[in-house]
CSV table of C-alpha atoms in Angstrom, one decimal:
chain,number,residue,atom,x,y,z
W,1,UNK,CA,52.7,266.9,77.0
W,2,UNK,CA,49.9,266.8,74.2
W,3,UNK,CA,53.0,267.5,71.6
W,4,UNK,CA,55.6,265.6,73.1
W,5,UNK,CA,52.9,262.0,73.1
W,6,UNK,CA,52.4,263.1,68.8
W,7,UNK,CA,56.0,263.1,68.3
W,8,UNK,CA,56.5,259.7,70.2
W,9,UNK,CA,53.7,257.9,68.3
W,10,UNK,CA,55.2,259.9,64.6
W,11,UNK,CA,58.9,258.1,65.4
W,12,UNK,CA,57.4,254.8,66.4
W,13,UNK,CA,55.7,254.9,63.1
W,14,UNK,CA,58.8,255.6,61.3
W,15,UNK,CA,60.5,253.3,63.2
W,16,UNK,CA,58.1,250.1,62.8
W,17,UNK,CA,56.3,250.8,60.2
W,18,UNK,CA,53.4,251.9,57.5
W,19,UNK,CA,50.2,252.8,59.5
W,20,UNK,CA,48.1,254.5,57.4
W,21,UNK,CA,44.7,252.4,56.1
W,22,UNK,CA,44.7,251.5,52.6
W,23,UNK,CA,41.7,252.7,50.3
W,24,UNK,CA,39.9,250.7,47.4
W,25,UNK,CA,40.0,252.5,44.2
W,26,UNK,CA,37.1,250.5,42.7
W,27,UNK,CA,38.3,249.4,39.6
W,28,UNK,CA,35.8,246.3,41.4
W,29,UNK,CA,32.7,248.2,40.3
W,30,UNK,CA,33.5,246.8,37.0
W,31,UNK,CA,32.9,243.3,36.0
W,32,UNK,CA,36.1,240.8,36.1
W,33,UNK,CA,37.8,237.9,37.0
W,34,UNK,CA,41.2,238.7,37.3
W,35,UNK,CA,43.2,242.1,37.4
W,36,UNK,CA,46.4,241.6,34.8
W,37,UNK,CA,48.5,244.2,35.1
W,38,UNK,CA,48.8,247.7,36.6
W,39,UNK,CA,51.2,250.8,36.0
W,40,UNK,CA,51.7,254.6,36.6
W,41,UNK,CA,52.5,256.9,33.8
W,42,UNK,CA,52.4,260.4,33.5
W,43,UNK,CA,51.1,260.7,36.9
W,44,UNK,CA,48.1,258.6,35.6
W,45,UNK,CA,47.3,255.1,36.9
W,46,UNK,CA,46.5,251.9,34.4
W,47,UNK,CA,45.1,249.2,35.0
W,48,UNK,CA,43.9,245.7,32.8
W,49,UNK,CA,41.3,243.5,33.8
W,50,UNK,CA,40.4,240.4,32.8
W,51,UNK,CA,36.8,238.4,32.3
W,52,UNK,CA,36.2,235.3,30.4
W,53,UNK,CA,38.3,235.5,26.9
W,54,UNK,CA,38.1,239.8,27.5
W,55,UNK,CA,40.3,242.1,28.7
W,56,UNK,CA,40.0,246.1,29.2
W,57,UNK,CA,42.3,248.6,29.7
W,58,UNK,CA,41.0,251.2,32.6
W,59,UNK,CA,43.1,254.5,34.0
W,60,UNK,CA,41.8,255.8,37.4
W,61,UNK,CA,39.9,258.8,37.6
W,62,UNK,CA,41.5,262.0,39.8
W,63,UNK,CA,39.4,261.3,43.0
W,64,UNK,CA,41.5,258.0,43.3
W,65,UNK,CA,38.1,256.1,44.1
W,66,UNK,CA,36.9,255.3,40.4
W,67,UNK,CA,38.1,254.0,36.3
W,68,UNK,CA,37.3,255.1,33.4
W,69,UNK,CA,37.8,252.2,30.6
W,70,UNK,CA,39.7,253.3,27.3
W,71,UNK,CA,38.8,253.1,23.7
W,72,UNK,CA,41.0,250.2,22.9
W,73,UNK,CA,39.7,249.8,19.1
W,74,UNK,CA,43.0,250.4,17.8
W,75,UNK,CA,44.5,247.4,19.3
W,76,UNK,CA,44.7,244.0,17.5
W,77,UNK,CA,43.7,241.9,20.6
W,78,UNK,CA,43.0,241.8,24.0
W,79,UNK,CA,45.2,244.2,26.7
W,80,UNK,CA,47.3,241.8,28.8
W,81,UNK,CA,50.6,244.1,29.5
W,82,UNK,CA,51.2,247.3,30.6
W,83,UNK,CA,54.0,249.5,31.2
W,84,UNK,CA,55.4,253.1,31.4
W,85,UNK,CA,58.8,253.7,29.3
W,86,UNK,CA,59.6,257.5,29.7
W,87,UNK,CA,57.0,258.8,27.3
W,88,UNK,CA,55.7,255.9,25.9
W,89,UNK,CA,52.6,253.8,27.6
W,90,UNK,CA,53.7,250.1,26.3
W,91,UNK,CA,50.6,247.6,26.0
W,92,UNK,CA,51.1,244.3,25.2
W,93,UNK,CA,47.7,242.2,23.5
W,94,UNK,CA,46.7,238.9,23.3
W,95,UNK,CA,46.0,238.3,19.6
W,96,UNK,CA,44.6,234.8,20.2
W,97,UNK,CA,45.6,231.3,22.3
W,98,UNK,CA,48.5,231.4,20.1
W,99,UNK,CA,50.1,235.0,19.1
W,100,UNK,CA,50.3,238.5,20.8
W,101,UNK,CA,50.8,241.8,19.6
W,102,UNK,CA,52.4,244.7,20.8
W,103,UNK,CA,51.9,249.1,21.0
W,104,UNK,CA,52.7,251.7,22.5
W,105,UNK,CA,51.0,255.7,23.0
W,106,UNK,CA,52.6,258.6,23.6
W,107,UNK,CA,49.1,260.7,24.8
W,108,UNK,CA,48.1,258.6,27.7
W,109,UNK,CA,46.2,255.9,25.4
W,110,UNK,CA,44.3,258.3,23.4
W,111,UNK,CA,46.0,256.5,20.4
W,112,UNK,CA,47.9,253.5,19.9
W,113,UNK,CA,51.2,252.8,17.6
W,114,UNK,CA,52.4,249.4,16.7
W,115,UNK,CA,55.7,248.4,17.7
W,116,UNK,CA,56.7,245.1,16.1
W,117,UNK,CA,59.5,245.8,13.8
W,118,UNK,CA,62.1,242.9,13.9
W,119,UNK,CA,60.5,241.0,16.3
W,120,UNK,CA,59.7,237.3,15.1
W,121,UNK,CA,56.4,236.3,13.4
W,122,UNK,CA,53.6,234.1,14.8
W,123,UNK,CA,50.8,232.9,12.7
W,124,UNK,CA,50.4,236.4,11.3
W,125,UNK,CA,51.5,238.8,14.3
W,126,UNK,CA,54.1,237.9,17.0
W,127,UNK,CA,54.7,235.4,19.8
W,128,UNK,CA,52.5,235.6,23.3
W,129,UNK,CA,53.9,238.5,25.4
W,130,UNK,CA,54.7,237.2,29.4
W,131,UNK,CA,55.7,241.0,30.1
W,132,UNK,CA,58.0,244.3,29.8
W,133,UNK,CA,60.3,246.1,31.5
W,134,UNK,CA,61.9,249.4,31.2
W,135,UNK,CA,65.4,250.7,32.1
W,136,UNK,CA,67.7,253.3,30.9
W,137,UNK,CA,66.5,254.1,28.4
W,138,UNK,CA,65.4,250.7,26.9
W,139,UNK,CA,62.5,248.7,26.9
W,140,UNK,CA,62.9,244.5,27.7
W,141,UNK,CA,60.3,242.0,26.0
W,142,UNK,CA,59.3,238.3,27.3
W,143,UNK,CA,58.3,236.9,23.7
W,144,UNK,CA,58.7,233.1,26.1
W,145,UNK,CA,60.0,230.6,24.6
W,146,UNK,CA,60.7,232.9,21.6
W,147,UNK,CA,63.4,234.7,24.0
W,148,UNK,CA,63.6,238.3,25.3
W,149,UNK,CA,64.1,241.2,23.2
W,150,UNK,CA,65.3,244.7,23.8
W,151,UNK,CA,65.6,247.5,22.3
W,152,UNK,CA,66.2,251.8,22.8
W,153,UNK,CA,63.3,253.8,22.6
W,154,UNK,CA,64.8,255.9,19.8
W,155,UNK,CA,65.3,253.2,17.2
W,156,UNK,CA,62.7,251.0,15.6
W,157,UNK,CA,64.1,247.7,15.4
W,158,UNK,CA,64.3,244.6,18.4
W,159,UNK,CA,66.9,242.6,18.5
W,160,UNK,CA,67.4,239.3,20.6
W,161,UNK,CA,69.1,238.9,23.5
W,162,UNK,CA,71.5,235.8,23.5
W,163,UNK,CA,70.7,234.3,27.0
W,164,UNK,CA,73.2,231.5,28.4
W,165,UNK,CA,72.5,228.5,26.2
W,166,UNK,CA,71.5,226.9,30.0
W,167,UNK,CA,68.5,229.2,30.4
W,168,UNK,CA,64.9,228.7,28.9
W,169,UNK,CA,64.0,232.0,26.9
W,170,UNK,CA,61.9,234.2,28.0
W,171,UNK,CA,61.0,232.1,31.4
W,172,UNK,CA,63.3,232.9,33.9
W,173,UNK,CA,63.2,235.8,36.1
W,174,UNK,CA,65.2,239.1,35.1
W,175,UNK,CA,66.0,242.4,36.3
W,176,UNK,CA,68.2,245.7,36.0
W,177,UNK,CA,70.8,247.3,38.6
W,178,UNK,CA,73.6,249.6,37.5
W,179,UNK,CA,74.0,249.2,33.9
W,180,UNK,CA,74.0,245.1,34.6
W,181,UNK,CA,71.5,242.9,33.4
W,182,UNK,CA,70.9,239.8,36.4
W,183,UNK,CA,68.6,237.0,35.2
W,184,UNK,CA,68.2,233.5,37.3
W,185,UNK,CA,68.1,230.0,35.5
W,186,UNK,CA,65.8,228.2,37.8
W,187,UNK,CA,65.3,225.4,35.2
W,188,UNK,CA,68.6,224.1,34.5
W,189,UNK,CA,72.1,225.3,35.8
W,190,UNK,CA,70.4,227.2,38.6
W,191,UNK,CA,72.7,229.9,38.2
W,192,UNK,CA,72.9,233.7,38.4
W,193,UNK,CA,74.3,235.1,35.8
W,194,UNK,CA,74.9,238.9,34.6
W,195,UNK,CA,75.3,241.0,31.6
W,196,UNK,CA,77.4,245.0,31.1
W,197,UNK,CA,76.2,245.3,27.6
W,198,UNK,CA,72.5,244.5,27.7
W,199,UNK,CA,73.2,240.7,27.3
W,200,UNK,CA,75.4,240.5,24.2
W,201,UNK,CA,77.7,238.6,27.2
W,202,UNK,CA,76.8,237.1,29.8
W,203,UNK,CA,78.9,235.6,33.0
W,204,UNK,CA,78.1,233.7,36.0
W,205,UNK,CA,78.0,235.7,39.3
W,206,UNK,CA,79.8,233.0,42.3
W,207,UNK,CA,77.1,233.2,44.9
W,208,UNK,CA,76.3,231.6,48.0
W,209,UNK,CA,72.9,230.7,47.3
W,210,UNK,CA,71.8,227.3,47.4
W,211,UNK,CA,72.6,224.3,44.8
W,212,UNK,CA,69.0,224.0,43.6
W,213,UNK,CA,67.3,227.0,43.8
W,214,UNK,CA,63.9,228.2,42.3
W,215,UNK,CA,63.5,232.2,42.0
W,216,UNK,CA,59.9,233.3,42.3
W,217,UNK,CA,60.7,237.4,42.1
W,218,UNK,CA,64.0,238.9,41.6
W,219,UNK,CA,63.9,242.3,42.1
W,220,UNK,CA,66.1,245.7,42.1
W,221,UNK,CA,66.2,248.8,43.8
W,222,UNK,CA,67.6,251.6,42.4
W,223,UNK,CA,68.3,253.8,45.5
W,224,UNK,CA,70.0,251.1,47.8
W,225,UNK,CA,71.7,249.3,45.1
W,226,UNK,CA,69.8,246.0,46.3
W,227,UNK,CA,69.0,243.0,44.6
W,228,UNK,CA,66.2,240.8,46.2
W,229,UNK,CA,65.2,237.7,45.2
W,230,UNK,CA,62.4,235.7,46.3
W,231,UNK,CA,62.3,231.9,46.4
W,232,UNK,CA,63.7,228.7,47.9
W,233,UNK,CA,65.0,225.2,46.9
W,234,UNK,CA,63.2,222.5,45.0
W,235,UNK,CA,62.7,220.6,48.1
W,236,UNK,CA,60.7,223.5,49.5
W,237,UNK,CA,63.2,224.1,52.1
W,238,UNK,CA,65.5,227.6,53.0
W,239,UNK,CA,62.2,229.6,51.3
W,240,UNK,CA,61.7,233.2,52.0
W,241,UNK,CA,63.2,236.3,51.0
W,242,UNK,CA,67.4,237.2,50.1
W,243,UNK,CA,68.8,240.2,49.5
W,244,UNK,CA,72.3,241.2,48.1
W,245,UNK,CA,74.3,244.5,48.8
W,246,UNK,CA,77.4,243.3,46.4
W,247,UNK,CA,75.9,242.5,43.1
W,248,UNK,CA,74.6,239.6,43.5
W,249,UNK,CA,77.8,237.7,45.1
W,250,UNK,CA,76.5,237.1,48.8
W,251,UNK,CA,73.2,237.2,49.9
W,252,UNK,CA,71.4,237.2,53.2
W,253,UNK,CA,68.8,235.3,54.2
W,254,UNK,CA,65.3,236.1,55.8
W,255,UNK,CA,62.8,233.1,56.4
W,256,UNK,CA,60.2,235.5,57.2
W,257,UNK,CA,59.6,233.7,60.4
W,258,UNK,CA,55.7,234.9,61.6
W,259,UNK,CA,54.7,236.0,58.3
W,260,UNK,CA,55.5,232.5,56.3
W,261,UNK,CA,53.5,230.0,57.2
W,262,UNK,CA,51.7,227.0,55.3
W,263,UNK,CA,48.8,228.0,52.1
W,264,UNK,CA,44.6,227.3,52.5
W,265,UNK,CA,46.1,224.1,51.0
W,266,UNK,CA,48.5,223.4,53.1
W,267,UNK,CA,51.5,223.2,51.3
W,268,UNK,CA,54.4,226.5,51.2
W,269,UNK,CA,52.7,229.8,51.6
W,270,UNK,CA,54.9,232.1,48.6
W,271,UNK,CA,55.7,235.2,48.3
W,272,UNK,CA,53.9,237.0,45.4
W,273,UNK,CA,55.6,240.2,44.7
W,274,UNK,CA,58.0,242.4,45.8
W,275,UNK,CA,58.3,246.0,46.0
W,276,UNK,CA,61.4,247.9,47.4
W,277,UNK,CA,62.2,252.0,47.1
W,278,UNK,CA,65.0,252.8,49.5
W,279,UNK,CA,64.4,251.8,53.0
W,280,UNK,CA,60.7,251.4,52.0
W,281,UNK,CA,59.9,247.1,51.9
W,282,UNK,CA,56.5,245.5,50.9
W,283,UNK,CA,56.2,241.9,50.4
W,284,UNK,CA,52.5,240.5,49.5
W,285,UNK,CA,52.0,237.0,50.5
W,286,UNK,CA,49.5,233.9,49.3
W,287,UNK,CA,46.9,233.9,51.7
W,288,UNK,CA,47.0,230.9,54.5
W,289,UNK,CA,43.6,230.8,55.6
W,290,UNK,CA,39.7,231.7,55.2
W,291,UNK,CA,38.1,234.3,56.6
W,292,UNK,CA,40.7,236.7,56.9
W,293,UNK,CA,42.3,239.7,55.4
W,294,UNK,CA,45.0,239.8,52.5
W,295,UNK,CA,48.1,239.6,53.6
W,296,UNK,CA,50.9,242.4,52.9
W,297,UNK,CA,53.9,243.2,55.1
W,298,UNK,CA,56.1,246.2,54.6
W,299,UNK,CA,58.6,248.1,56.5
W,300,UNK,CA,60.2,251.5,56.7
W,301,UNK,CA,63.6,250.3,57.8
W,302,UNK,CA,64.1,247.3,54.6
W,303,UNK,CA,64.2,244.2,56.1
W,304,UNK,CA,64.3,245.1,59.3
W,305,UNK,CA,61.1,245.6,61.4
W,306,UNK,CA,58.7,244.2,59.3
W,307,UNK,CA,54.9,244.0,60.0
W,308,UNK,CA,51.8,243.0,58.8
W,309,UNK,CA,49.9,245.8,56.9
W,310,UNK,CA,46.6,244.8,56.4
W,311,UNK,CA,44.7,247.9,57.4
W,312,UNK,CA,41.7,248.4,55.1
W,313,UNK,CA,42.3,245.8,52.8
W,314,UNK,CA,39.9,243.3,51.6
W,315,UNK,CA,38.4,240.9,54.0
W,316,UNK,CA,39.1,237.2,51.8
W,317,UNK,CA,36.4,234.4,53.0
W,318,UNK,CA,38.1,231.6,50.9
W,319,UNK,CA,41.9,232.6,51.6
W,320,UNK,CA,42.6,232.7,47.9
W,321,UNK,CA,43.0,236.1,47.4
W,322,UNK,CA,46.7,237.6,47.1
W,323,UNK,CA,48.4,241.1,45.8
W,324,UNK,CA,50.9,240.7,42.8
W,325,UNK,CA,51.6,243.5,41.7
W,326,UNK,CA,53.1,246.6,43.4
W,327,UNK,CA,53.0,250.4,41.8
W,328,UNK,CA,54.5,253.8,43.1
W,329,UNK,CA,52.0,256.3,41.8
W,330,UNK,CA,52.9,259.8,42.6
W,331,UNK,CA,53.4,259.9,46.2
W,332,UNK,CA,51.5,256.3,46.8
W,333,UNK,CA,52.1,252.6,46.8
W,334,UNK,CA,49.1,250.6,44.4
W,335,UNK,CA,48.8,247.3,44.9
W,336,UNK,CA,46.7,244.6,42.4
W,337,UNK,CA,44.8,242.1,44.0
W,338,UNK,CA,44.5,238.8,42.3
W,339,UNK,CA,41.2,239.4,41.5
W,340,UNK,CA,39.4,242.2,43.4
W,341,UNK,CA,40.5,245.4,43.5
W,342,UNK,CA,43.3,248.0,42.9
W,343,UNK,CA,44.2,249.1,46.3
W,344,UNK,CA,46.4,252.6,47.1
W,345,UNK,CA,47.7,254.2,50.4
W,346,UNK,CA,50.0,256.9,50.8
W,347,UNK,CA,54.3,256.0,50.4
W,348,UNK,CA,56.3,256.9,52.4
W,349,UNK,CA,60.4,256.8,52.0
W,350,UNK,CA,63.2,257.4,54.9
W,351,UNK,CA,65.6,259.4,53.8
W,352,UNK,CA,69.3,257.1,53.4
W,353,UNK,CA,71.8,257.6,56.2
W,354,UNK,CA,73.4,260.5,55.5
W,355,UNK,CA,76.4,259.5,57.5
W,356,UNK,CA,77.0,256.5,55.5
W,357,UNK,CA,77.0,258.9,52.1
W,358,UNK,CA,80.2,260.4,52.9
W,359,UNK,CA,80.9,262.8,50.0
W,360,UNK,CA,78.2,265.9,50.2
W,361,UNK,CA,76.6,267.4,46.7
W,362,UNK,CA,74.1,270.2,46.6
W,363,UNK,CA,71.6,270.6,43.7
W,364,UNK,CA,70.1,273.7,42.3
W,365,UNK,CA,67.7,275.4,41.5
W,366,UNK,CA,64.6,273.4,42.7
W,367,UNK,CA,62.5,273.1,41.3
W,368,UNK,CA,64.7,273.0,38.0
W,369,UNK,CA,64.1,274.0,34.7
W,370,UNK,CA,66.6,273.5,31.9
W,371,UNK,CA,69.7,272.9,34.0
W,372,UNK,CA,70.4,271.5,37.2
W,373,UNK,CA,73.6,272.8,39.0
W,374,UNK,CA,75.8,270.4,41.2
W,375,UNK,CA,78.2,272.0,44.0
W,376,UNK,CA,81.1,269.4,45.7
W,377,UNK,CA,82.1,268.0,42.1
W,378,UNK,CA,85.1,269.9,43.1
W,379,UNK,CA,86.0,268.0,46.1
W,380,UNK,CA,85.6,264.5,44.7
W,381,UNK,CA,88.1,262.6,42.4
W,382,UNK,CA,88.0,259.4,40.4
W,383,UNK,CA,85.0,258.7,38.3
W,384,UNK,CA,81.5,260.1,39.0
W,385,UNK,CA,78.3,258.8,37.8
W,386,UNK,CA,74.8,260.7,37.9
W,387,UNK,CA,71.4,258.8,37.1
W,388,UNK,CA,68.0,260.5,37.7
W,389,UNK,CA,65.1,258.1,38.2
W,390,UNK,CA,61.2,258.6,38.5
W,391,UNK,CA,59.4,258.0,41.4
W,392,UNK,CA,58.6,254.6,39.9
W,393,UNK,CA,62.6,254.0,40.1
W,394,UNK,CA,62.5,254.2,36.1
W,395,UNK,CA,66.2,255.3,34.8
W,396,UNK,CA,65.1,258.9,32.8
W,397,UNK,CA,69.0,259.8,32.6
W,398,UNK,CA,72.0,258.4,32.9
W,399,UNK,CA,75.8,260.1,33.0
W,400,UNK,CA,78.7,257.5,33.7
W,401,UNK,CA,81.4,259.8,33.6
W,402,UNK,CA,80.3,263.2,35.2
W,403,UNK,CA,82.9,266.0,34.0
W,404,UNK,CA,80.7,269.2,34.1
W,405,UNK,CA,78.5,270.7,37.5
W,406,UNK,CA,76.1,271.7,35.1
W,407,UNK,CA,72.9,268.9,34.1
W,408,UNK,CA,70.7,269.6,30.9
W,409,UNK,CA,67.4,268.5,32.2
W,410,UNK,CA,65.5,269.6,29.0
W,411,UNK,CA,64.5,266.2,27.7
W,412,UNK,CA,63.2,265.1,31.2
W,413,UNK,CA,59.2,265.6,31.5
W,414,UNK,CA,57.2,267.6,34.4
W,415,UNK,CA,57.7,265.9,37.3
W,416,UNK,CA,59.4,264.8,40.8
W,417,UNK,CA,62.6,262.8,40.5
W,418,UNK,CA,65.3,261.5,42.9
W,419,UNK,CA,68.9,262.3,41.3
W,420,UNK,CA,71.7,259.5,42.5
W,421,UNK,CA,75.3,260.3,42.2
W,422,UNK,CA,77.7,257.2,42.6
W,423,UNK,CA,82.2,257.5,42.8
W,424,UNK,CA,84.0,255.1,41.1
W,425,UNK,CA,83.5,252.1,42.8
W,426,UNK,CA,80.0,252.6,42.5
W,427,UNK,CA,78.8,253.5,45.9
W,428,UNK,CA,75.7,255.5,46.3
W,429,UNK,CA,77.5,258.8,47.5
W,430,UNK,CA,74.3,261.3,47.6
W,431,UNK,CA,70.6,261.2,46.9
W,432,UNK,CA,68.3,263.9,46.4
W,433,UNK,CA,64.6,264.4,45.3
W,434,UNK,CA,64.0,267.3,42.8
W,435,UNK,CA,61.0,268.6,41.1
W,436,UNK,CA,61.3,269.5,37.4
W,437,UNK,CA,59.5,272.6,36.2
């Protein structure tokens, strides 16, 4: 009886929910205002704080519970950015009120390179940085009104993307989803539009989202093939949370109803970040009142069940405090609090339904080494496309036409990876977690 009560209460976890506590990791014990940014790399976890006119860069100590601040001396300015891309550590700096820089290291922040070449000038360095992003291969800059750049990790010059005329550079939200590039004008047309060839063109994808629309997060996840976006319309009305299974063509709707409520000031209480890895949801929320915990919900199911998950997290007595920011590090979820603390708790991620995969691969060896081997090629026709992604859902490889059952894995670093293997229609047709040796 004993075992048959643990199983029940183990399923009605994974049915419902996340119930395990989340743990400080006292990057508080410092002195700030503010907490920036925060990103895992190399199985390491960064973090930028912010007091007064400084900022520090900090990675967390092995116990999880404590920082150690980095020797920043080699950067021209002030951390503000951070962000993994393969095997470099991008931070961006704040050079002054007026200009940024930007670097990147490639020995966990040991030593810093710049990383400026072609990008505009700015009263002697570039234009202020409002954040990076990495995909396939290629890392996305938000030079603001001076546009987004891009550009491969293996050459040295940016160039500028050439955004719909409609859209204000560098402002509105963007994000990555199977080779297309999705980024919202919420300032003019109010328009989705989407980009095959990393925004050279651009077109307008006909959705059925509302006439004036304002997107707070738009957000992709590389295991479900789902686009979120986070927002509402100018009036304030239809706010919460949409999600798209079709590229961005028709969404569905979730008010959040119980979770969404009114701010400490009384006016819309939004939604702050968004973090989705397969069936694995969490949404942090503006606080609505004093006296009372910061508010996350999350689910193990996507949008389904959702629940509050405030267990161990910070007690707010002015209900202004709010997470951000969301990180898979390792085998966790990190969370950024406005301005107290880093907060971590174990991630956990239900398998896909199998049934709905259809075609069955098998991978081997794992863990791999050089060469990962793919049975059921055989038994598949049309066009097959691989990707391998981190466990921060960070493209490492990409194969769109896959002719051979044999992988070369060699450029991929140490590490666990989830391999996704599309047909020709692009339907997510197998997913499988490897380790590389």
């Amino acid at each position: 009886m004993k075992k048959l009560i643990t199983i029940v209460f183990v399923s009605m976890i994974s049915i419902f929910g996340f119930s395990q506590s989340w743990s400080p990791t006292n990057i508080s014990s410092f002195d700030f205002t503010a907490i920036a940014s925060i990103e895992s790399h190399n199985n390491e976890l960064y973090g930028i704080t912010i007091i007064g006119v400084s900022r520090d860069l900090f990675k967390m100590n092995n116990d999880n519970s404590s920082w150690s601040q980095i020797n920043t001396s080699e950067i021209g300015g002030l951390p503000s950015y951070v962000e993994s891309a393969g095997n470099r550590l991008y931070v961006g700096a704040l050079g002054d009120s007026y200009n940024g820089m930007l670097y990147y290291s490639t020995d966990n922040g040991a030593t810093f390179i710049t990383d400026t070449a072609g990008l505009p000038e700015y009263l002697g360095a570039i234009p202020l940085i409002y954040g990076l992003q990495y995909f396939n291969g290629k890392v996305l800059l938000n030079l603001g009104s001076s546009g987004y750049w891009i550009k491969d990790t293996s050459i040295t010059d940016w160039h500028k993307i050439d955004t719909p005329t409609s859209l204000n550079g560098g402002t509105d939200p963007i994000c990555y989803l199977n080779n297309t590039l999705y980024v919202f004008d919420h300032a003019g047309a109010f328009e989705l539009y989407s980009s095959v060839d990393y925004g050279t063109n651009w077109s307008v994808v006909n959705t059925n989202l509302p006439e004036t629309f304002i997107v707070v997060e738009l957000v992709s996840d590389v295991v479900t093939d789902r686009l979120y976006i986070a927002g509402g319309n100018t009036d304030g009305t239809a706010y919460g949370l949409y999600y798209s299974d079709d590229n961005g063509i028709n969404w569905t709707y979730d008010g959040l109803s119980g979770f969404l409520d009114t701010d400490i000031n009384g006016t819309q209480q939004e939604i702050r970040g968004v973090y989705s890895d397969g069936n694995a949801l969490f949404i942090a929320l503006e606080n609505n009142e004093a006296n009372s915990v910061v508010k996350i919900i999350s689910s193990t199911s996507g949008v389904q069940n959702l629940a509050f998950d405030t267990l161990g997290l910070l007690y707010d007595p002015l209900g202004t405090y709010y997470g951000h920011t969301f990180v898979k590090h390792n085998e966790n979820i990190a969370v950024a609090l406005s301005n107290r603390d880093v907060y971590l708790k174990e991630l956990v991620v239900t398998d896909l339904d199998e049934k709905s995969l259809g075609n069955k691969f098998k991978l081997y060896p794992v863990p791999a080494k050089g060469v990962l081997n793919i049975s059921g090629l055989e038994n598949n026709t049309g066009t097959i496309r691989l990707q391998i992604v981190n466990l921060n859902g960070q493209s490492v490889l990409n194969i769109n036409n896959l002719k051979s059952n044999k992988v070369n894995t060699e450029s991929i670093p140490k590490g666990s990876y989830i391999v996704l293997i599309y047909n020709s229609v692009n339907d997510l047709i197998h997913r499988q977690k490897i380790i590389k040796l």
